PDB file of C-alpha atoms in Angstrom:
ATOM      1  CA  UNK A   1       6.804-110.445 -15.849  1.00 78.00           C
ATOM      2  CA  UNK A   2       5.946-113.839 -14.359  1.00 92.00           C
ATOM      3  CA  UNK A   3       7.829-117.086 -14.777  1.00 98.00           C
ATOM      4  CA  UNK A   4       5.441-119.900 -15.662  1.00 98.00           C
ATOM      5  CA  UNK A   5       7.132-122.254 -13.177  1.00 98.00           C
ATOM      6  CA  UNK A   6      10.611-123.281 -12.054  1.00 98.00           C
ATOM      7  CA  UNK A   7      11.311-125.142 -15.308  1.00 97.00           C
ATOM      8  CA  UNK A   8      10.505-122.024 -17.327  1.00 98.00           C
ATOM      9  CA  UNK A   9      12.662-119.935 -14.982  1.00 98.00           C
ATOM     10  CA  UNK A  10      15.536-122.401 -15.373  1.00 98.00           C
ATOM     11  CA  UNK A  11      15.375-122.261 -19.155  1.00 97.00           C
ATOM     12  CA  UNK A  12      15.370-118.467 -19.152  1.00 98.00           C
ATOM     13  CA  UNK A  13      18.178-118.386 -16.614  1.00 98.00           C
ATOM     14  CA  UNK A  14      20.342-120.649 -18.784  1.00 96.00           C
ATOM     15  CA  UNK A  15      20.379-117.899 -21.427  1.00 96.00           C
ATOM     16  CA  UNK A  16      21.912-115.471 -18.909  1.00 96.00           C
ATOM     17  CA  UNK A  17      24.805-117.640 -17.731  1.00 95.00           C
ATOM     18  CA  UNK A  18      28.109-117.217 -19.560  1.00 89.00           C
ATOM     19  CA  UNK A  19      30.340-120.261 -19.033  1.00 90.00           C
ATOM     20  CA  UNK A  20      33.639-120.421 -20.906  1.00 87.00           C
ATOM     21  CA  UNK A  21      34.725-123.935 -19.841  1.00 90.00           C
ATOM     22  CA  UNK A  22      31.750-126.222 -19.112  1.00 92.00           C
ATOM     23  CA  UNK A  23      34.037-129.197 -18.485  1.00 92.00           C
ATOM     24  CA  UNK A  24      35.742-127.269 -15.658  1.00 96.00           C
ATOM     25  CA  UNK A  25      32.466-126.091 -14.139  1.00 98.00           C
ATOM     26  CA  UNK A  26      29.824-127.477 -11.777  1.00 98.00           C
ATOM     27  CA  UNK A  27      26.217-126.341 -11.357  1.00 98.00           C
ATOM     28  CA  UNK A  28      25.117-126.659  -7.725  1.00 98.00           C
ATOM     29  CA  UNK A  29      21.490-126.060  -6.780  1.00 98.00           C
ATOM     30  CA  UNK A  30      19.969-125.166  -3.432  1.00 98.00           C
ATOM     31  CA  UNK A  31      17.268-127.734  -2.574  1.00 96.00           C
ATOM     32  CA  UNK A  32      14.491-127.857  -2.779  1.00 96.00           C
ATOM     33  CA  UNK A  33      13.394-125.026  -5.076  1.00 97.00           C
ATOM     34  CA  UNK A  34      16.680-124.543  -6.893  1.00 98.00           C
ATOM     35  CA  UNK A  35      16.927-128.140  -8.120  1.00 98.00           C
ATOM     36  CA  UNK A  36      14.639-127.982 -11.206  1.00 98.00           C
ATOM     37  CA  UNK A  37      16.324-124.742 -12.335  1.00 99.00           C
ATOM     38  CA  UNK A  38      19.798-126.136 -11.780  1.00 98.00           C
ATOM     39  CA  UNK A  39      19.016-129.269 -13.761  1.00 98.00           C
ATOM     40  CA  UNK A  40      17.681-127.205 -16.686  1.00 97.00           C
ATOM     41  CA  UNK A  41      20.806-125.043 -16.679  1.00 97.00           C
ATOM     42  CA  UNK A  42      23.155-128.027 -16.379  1.00 97.00           C
ATOM     43  CA  UNK A  43      21.458-129.883 -19.248  1.00 95.00           C
ATOM     44  CA  UNK A  44      21.353-126.862 -21.551  1.00 95.00           C
ATOM     45  CA  UNK A  45      25.022-125.984 -20.982  1.00 94.00           C
ATOM     46  CA  UNK A  46      26.274-129.581 -20.628  1.00 94.00           C
ATOM     47  CA  UNK A  47      27.727-128.947 -17.166  1.00 96.00           C
ATOM     48  CA  UNK A  48      27.933-131.490 -14.307  1.00 96.00           C
ATOM     49  CA  UNK A  49      25.218-131.011 -11.678  1.00 97.00           C
ATOM     50  CA  UNK A  50      25.054-131.395  -7.907  1.00 97.00           C
ATOM     51  CA  UNK A  51      23.279-129.918  -4.902  1.00 98.00           C
ATOM     52  CA  UNK A  52      24.646-127.722  -2.118  1.00 97.00           C
ATOM     53  CA  UNK A  53      22.769-127.582   1.163  1.00 97.00           C
ATOM     54  CA  UNK A  54      22.095-124.257   2.849  1.00 96.00           C
ATOM     55  CA  UNK A  55      19.164-123.537   5.153  1.00 96.00           C
ATOM     56  CA  UNK A  56      17.688-120.332   6.464  1.00 94.00           C
ATOM     57  CA  UNK A  57      17.689-119.583  10.185  1.00 96.00           C
ATOM     58  CA  UNK A  58      14.213-118.179  10.782  1.00 93.00           C
ATOM     59  CA  UNK A  59      13.432-115.588  13.450  1.00 91.00           C
ATOM     60  CA  UNK A  60      11.998-117.263  16.589  1.00 92.00           C
ATOM     61  CA  UNK A  61       8.826-115.148  16.381  1.00 90.00           C
ATOM     62  CA  UNK A  62       8.523-114.937  12.574  1.00 86.00           C
ATOM     63  CA  UNK A  63      10.074-118.017  10.980  1.00 85.00           C
ATOM     64  CA  UNK A  64       9.775-116.614   7.441  1.00 81.00           C
ATOM     65  CA  UNK A  65      12.082-113.722   8.363  1.00 84.00           C
ATOM     66  CA  UNK A  66      15.705-114.810   7.939  1.00 88.00           C
ATOM     67  CA  UNK A  67      18.143-113.900  10.690  1.00 93.00           C
ATOM     68  CA  UNK A  68      20.869-116.014   9.165  1.00 95.00           C
ATOM     69  CA  UNK A  69      21.677-119.227   7.326  1.00 97.00           C
ATOM     70  CA  UNK A  70      23.786-122.342   7.727  1.00 97.00           C
ATOM     71  CA  UNK A  71      25.359-124.477   4.996  1.00 96.00           C
ATOM     72  CA  UNK A  72      26.841-127.967   4.839  1.00 93.00           C
ATOM     73  CA  UNK A  73      30.287-126.349   5.263  1.00 88.00           C
ATOM     74  CA  UNK A  74      31.488-123.528   7.486  1.00 74.00           C
ATOM     75  CA  UNK A  75      30.043-121.398  10.240  1.00 86.00           C
ATOM     76  CA  UNK A  76      26.551-119.857  10.284  1.00 93.00           C
ATOM     77  CA  UNK A  77      25.991-116.525   8.545  1.00 94.00           C
ATOM     78  CA  UNK A  78      24.072-114.226  10.908  1.00 93.00           C
ATOM     79  CA  UNK A  79      22.431-110.858  10.349  1.00 89.00           C
ATOM     80  CA  UNK A  80      24.471-108.405  12.412  1.00 83.00           C
ATOM     81  CA  UNK A  81      21.490-106.180  13.231  1.00 81.00           C
ATOM     82  CA  UNK A  82      19.486-108.986  14.838  1.00 80.00           C
ATOM     83  CA  UNK A  83      22.199-111.333  16.117  1.00 81.00           C
ATOM     84  CA  UNK A  84      22.670-109.496  19.416  1.00 80.00           C
ATOM     85  CA  UNK A  85      18.910-109.592  20.053  1.00 84.00           C
ATOM     86  CA  UNK A  86      18.687-113.376  19.763  1.00 89.00           C
ATOM     87  CA  UNK A  87      18.686-115.634  22.789  1.00 92.00           C
ATOM     88  CA  UNK A  88      21.918-117.656  22.621  1.00 93.00           C
ATOM     89  CA  UNK A  89      20.313-120.811  24.012  1.00 95.00           C
ATOM     90  CA  UNK A  90      17.585-120.638  21.347  1.00 95.00           C
ATOM     91  CA  UNK A  91      20.197-120.036  18.635  1.00 95.00           C
ATOM     92  CA  UNK A  92      22.343-122.994  19.741  1.00 95.00           C
ATOM     93  CA  UNK A  93      19.293-125.277  19.741  1.00 97.00           C
ATOM     94  CA  UNK A  94      18.168-124.023  16.325  1.00 96.00           C
ATOM     95  CA  UNK A  95      21.629-124.459  14.807  1.00 96.00           C
ATOM     96  CA  UNK A  96      21.751-128.036  16.102  1.00 96.00           C
ATOM     97  CA  UNK A  97      18.326-128.730  14.584  1.00 97.00           C
ATOM     98  CA  UNK A  98      19.351-127.266  11.219  1.00 97.00           C
ATOM     99  CA  UNK A  99      22.647-129.188  11.177  1.00 96.00           C
ATOM    100  CA  UNK A 100      20.716-132.408  11.786  1.00 96.00           C
ATOM    101  CA  UNK A 101      18.308-131.541   8.964  1.00 96.00           C
ATOM    102  CA  UNK A 102      21.182-130.778   6.580  1.00 96.00           C
ATOM    103  CA  UNK A 103      22.830-134.102   7.487  1.00 96.00           C
ATOM    104  CA  UNK A 104      19.528-135.925   6.891  1.00 95.00           C
ATOM    105  CA  UNK A 105      19.165-134.369   3.450  1.00 95.00           C
ATOM    106  CA  UNK A 106      22.787-135.102   2.579  1.00 94.00           C
ATOM    107  CA  UNK A 107      22.247-138.784   3.323  1.00 95.00           C
ATOM    108  CA  UNK A 108      19.012-138.809   1.359  1.00 95.00           C
ATOM    109  CA  UNK A 109      20.234-136.955  -1.737  1.00 95.00           C
ATOM    110  CA  UNK A 110      23.502-138.904  -1.871  1.00 94.00           C
ATOM    111  CA  UNK A 111      21.448-141.990  -2.716  1.00 94.00           C
ATOM    112  CA  UNK A 112      20.473-140.386  -6.031  1.00 94.00           C
ATOM    113  CA  UNK A 113      23.336-138.119  -7.106  1.00 94.00           C
ATOM    114  CA  UNK A 114      27.109-138.466  -7.107  1.00 91.00           C
ATOM    115  CA  UNK A 115      28.969-135.757  -5.187  1.00 93.00           C
ATOM    116  CA  UNK A 116      31.007-133.497  -7.478  1.00 96.00           C
ATOM    117  CA  UNK A 117      34.274-131.962  -6.213  1.00 97.00           C
ATOM    118  CA  UNK A 118      34.275-128.151  -6.379  1.00 98.00           C
ATOM    119  CA  UNK A 119      37.995-127.565  -5.866  1.00 98.00           C
ATOM    120  CA  UNK A 120      39.483-125.596  -8.758  1.00 98.00           C
ATOM    121  CA  UNK A 121      36.128-125.420 -10.594  1.00 98.00           C
ATOM    122  CA  UNK A 122      33.852-122.627 -11.744  1.00 98.00           C
ATOM    123  CA  UNK A 123      30.871-123.159  -9.437  1.00 98.00           C
ATOM    124  CA  UNK A 124      27.457-121.872 -10.517  1.00 99.00           C
ATOM    125  CA  UNK A 125      25.146-121.661  -7.494  1.00 99.00           C
ATOM    126  CA  UNK A 126      21.477-121.795  -8.506  1.00 99.00           C
ATOM    127  CA  UNK A 127      18.297-121.040  -6.584  1.00 98.00           C
ATOM    128  CA  UNK A 128      14.727-120.224  -7.636  1.00 98.00           C
ATOM    129  CA  UNK A 129      15.195-116.629  -6.492  1.00 98.00           C
ATOM    130  CA  UNK A 130      16.738-114.463  -3.805  1.00 97.00           C
ATOM    131  CA  UNK A 131      15.091-112.122  -1.305  1.00 93.00           C
ATOM    132  CA  UNK A 132      17.443-111.297   1.589  1.00 90.00           C
ATOM    133  CA  UNK A 133      20.371-113.346   0.279  1.00 95.00           C
ATOM    134  CA  UNK A 134      21.141-115.044   3.595  1.00 94.00           C
ATOM    135  CA  UNK A 135      20.821-118.614   2.305  1.00 96.00           C
ATOM    136  CA  UNK A 136      22.884-117.762  -0.764  1.00 98.00           C
ATOM    137  CA  UNK A 137      25.623-116.170   1.356  1.00 97.00           C
ATOM    138  CA  UNK A 138      25.974-119.414   3.311  1.00 97.00           C
ATOM    139  CA  UNK A 139      26.129-121.387   0.045  1.00 97.00           C
ATOM    140  CA  UNK A 140      28.822-119.024  -1.262  1.00 98.00           C
ATOM    141  CA  UNK A 141      30.869-119.618   1.890  1.00 96.00           C
ATOM    142  CA  UNK A 142      30.412-123.377   1.424  1.00 96.00           C
ATOM    143  CA  UNK A 143      31.750-123.160  -2.143  1.00 97.00           C
ATOM    144  CA  UNK A 144      34.716-121.094  -0.953  1.00 96.00           C
ATOM    145  CA  UNK A 145      35.406-123.640   1.801  1.00 95.00           C
ATOM    146  CA  UNK A 146      35.627-126.292  -0.927  1.00 96.00           C
ATOM    147  CA  UNK A 147      38.165-124.135  -2.812  1.00 97.00           C
ATOM    148  CA  UNK A 148      36.079-123.220  -5.837  1.00 98.00           C
ATOM    149  CA  UNK A 149      38.192-121.310  -8.368  1.00 97.00           C
ATOM    150  CA  UNK A 150      35.356-119.032  -9.467  1.00 98.00           C
ATOM    151  CA  UNK A 151      31.820-118.544  -8.136  1.00 98.00           C
ATOM    152  CA  UNK A 152      28.795-117.430 -10.146  1.00 98.00           C
ATOM    153  CA  UNK A 153      25.388-116.879  -8.550  1.00 99.00           C
ATOM    154  CA  UNK A 154      22.548-117.688 -10.964  1.00 99.00           C
ATOM    155  CA  UNK A 155      18.944-116.840 -10.071  1.00 99.00           C
ATOM    156  CA  UNK A 156      15.867-115.774 -12.058  1.00 99.00           C
ATOM    157  CA  UNK A 157      15.079-112.867  -9.727  1.00 99.00           C
ATOM    158  CA  UNK A 158      17.054-110.858  -7.173  1.00 98.00           C
ATOM    159  CA  UNK A 159      16.292-107.400  -5.704  1.00 98.00           C
ATOM    160  CA  UNK A 160      18.718-104.709  -6.818  1.00 98.00           C
ATOM    161  CA  UNK A 161      19.892-103.941  -3.279  1.00 97.00           C
ATOM    162  CA  UNK A 162      20.606-107.632  -2.596  1.00 97.00           C
ATOM    163  CA  UNK A 163      22.410-107.853  -5.952  1.00 98.00           C
ATOM    164  CA  UNK A 164      24.708-105.019  -4.878  1.00 98.00           C
ATOM    165  CA  UNK A 165      25.283-106.704  -1.531  1.00 96.00           C
ATOM    166  CA  UNK A 166      26.260-110.051  -3.068  1.00 98.00           C
ATOM    167  CA  UNK A 167      28.314-108.897  -6.052  1.00 96.00           C
ATOM    168  CA  UNK A 168      31.402-108.215  -3.934  1.00 97.00           C
ATOM    169  CA  UNK A 169      31.304-111.807  -2.625  1.00 98.00           C
ATOM    170  CA  UNK A 170      31.369-113.587  -5.994  1.00 98.00           C
ATOM    171  CA  UNK A 171      32.866-113.335  -9.475  1.00 98.00           C
ATOM    172  CA  UNK A 172      29.564-112.813 -11.278  1.00 97.00           C
ATOM    173  CA  UNK A 173      25.797-112.779 -10.799  1.00 98.00           C
ATOM    174  CA  UNK A 174      23.518-113.975 -13.593  1.00 98.00           C
ATOM    175  CA  UNK A 175      19.856-112.984 -13.281  1.00 98.00           C
ATOM    176  CA  UNK A 176      16.801-112.580 -15.497  1.00 98.00           C
ATOM    177  CA  UNK A 177      15.104-109.943 -13.321  1.00 98.00           C
ATOM    178  CA  UNK A 178      16.771-107.397 -11.027  1.00 98.00           C
ATOM    179  CA  UNK A 179      13.843-105.276  -9.802  1.00 98.00           C
ATOM    180  CA  UNK A 180      14.440-101.914  -8.135  1.00 97.00           C
ATOM    181  CA  UNK A 181      11.225-102.460  -6.174  1.00 96.00           C
ATOM    182  CA  UNK A 182      10.925-106.048  -4.958  1.00 97.00           C
ATOM    183  CA  UNK A 183       7.455-107.559  -4.576  1.00 96.00           C
ATOM    184  CA  UNK A 184       8.361-108.904  -1.151  1.00 91.00           C
ATOM    185  CA  UNK A 185       8.578-112.604  -1.996  1.00 93.00           C
ATOM    186  CA  UNK A 186      10.202-114.694  -4.722  1.00 96.00           C
ATOM    187  CA  UNK A 187       6.908-116.516  -5.306  1.00 97.00           C
ATOM    188  CA  UNK A 188       5.323-113.263  -6.494  1.00 97.00           C
ATOM    189  CA  UNK A 189       7.345-113.618  -9.706  1.00 98.00           C
ATOM    190  CA  UNK A 190       5.956-117.077 -10.536  1.00 98.00           C
ATOM    191  CA  UNK A 191       2.564-118.175 -11.842  1.00 98.00           C
ATOM    192  CA  UNK A 192       3.197-121.602 -10.265  1.00 98.00           C
ATOM    193  CA  UNK A 193       5.445-121.619  -7.189  1.00 98.00           C
ATOM    194  CA  UNK A 194       4.232-124.669  -5.311  1.00 97.00           C
ATOM    195  CA  UNK A 195       6.483-125.990  -2.589  1.00 95.00           C
ATOM    196  CA  UNK A 196       8.505-129.015  -3.624  1.00 97.00           C
ATOM    197  CA  UNK A 197       8.696-132.071  -1.385  1.00 95.00           C
ATOM    198  CA  UNK A 198      11.783-134.197  -0.772  1.00 94.00           C
ATOM    199  CA  UNK A 199      10.262-137.044  -2.776  1.00 95.00           C
ATOM    200  CA  UNK A 200       9.888-134.805  -5.826  1.00 97.00           C
ATOM    201  CA  UNK A 201      13.480-133.614  -5.544  1.00 97.00           C
ATOM    202  CA  UNK A 202      14.689-137.212  -5.198  1.00 96.00           C
ATOM    203  CA  UNK A 203      12.795-138.151  -8.352  1.00 97.00           C
ATOM    204  CA  UNK A 204      14.327-135.213 -10.262  1.00 97.00           C
ATOM    205  CA  UNK A 205      17.823-136.198  -9.126  1.00 96.00           C
ATOM    206  CA  UNK A 206      17.216-139.839 -10.026  1.00 95.00           C
ATOM    207  CA  UNK A 207      15.966-138.923 -13.501  1.00 95.00           C
ATOM    208  CA  UNK A 208      18.870-136.531 -14.089  1.00 93.00           C
ATOM    209  CA  UNK A 209      21.516-138.998 -12.921  1.00 91.00           C
ATOM    210  CA  UNK A 210      20.131-141.835 -15.039  1.00 86.00           C
ATOM    211  CA  UNK A 211      19.706-139.657 -18.128  1.00 81.00           C
ATOM    212  CA  UNK A 212      23.193-138.219 -17.601  1.00 49.00           C
ATOM    213  CA  UNK A 213      24.601-141.705 -17.518  1.00 46.00           C
TER     214      UNK A 213
END
């Protein structure tokens, strides 16, 4: 099964999410790829929408391989098996770079969308898919740091082993596909998985915020 694009994935994902009290909930999406899905889910279920920033820490030799992640709140999440192999000076420099990038995006996105408080809310964290789960783990910790009452992870595709790893960290996981054998990359489950640029995300947030108003 292939999702046509992120909009299609968001619409299908909305059917999988069970929300009892929309008015006491917040959908938070991981930019950039999670934003179109999160907006679709928020609109369909009439739930307030926001973004939550969490970035992968890529391996120094293979940047696509995640050795950890860092969110807008809390400490970095690091893979225990590789952490001790990393050069501490490199890691400190990389964490500083990522923190600066997160701060830059916070300033940028705040121009288009009003920050929603998560304290005491059911928080639905949305991304366009999960592979290792590192970025999502950091987002989960960020939601916990903001005292979310309940946390639901919502993604169109997540490998079964990652699902099992994450389910003890949250109250629920909503997913369309939970493959036993993962194709190796989230993009393999999409017909159109083009990378989104900041300008496109800003436009989506602007349109959502104005329509919501």
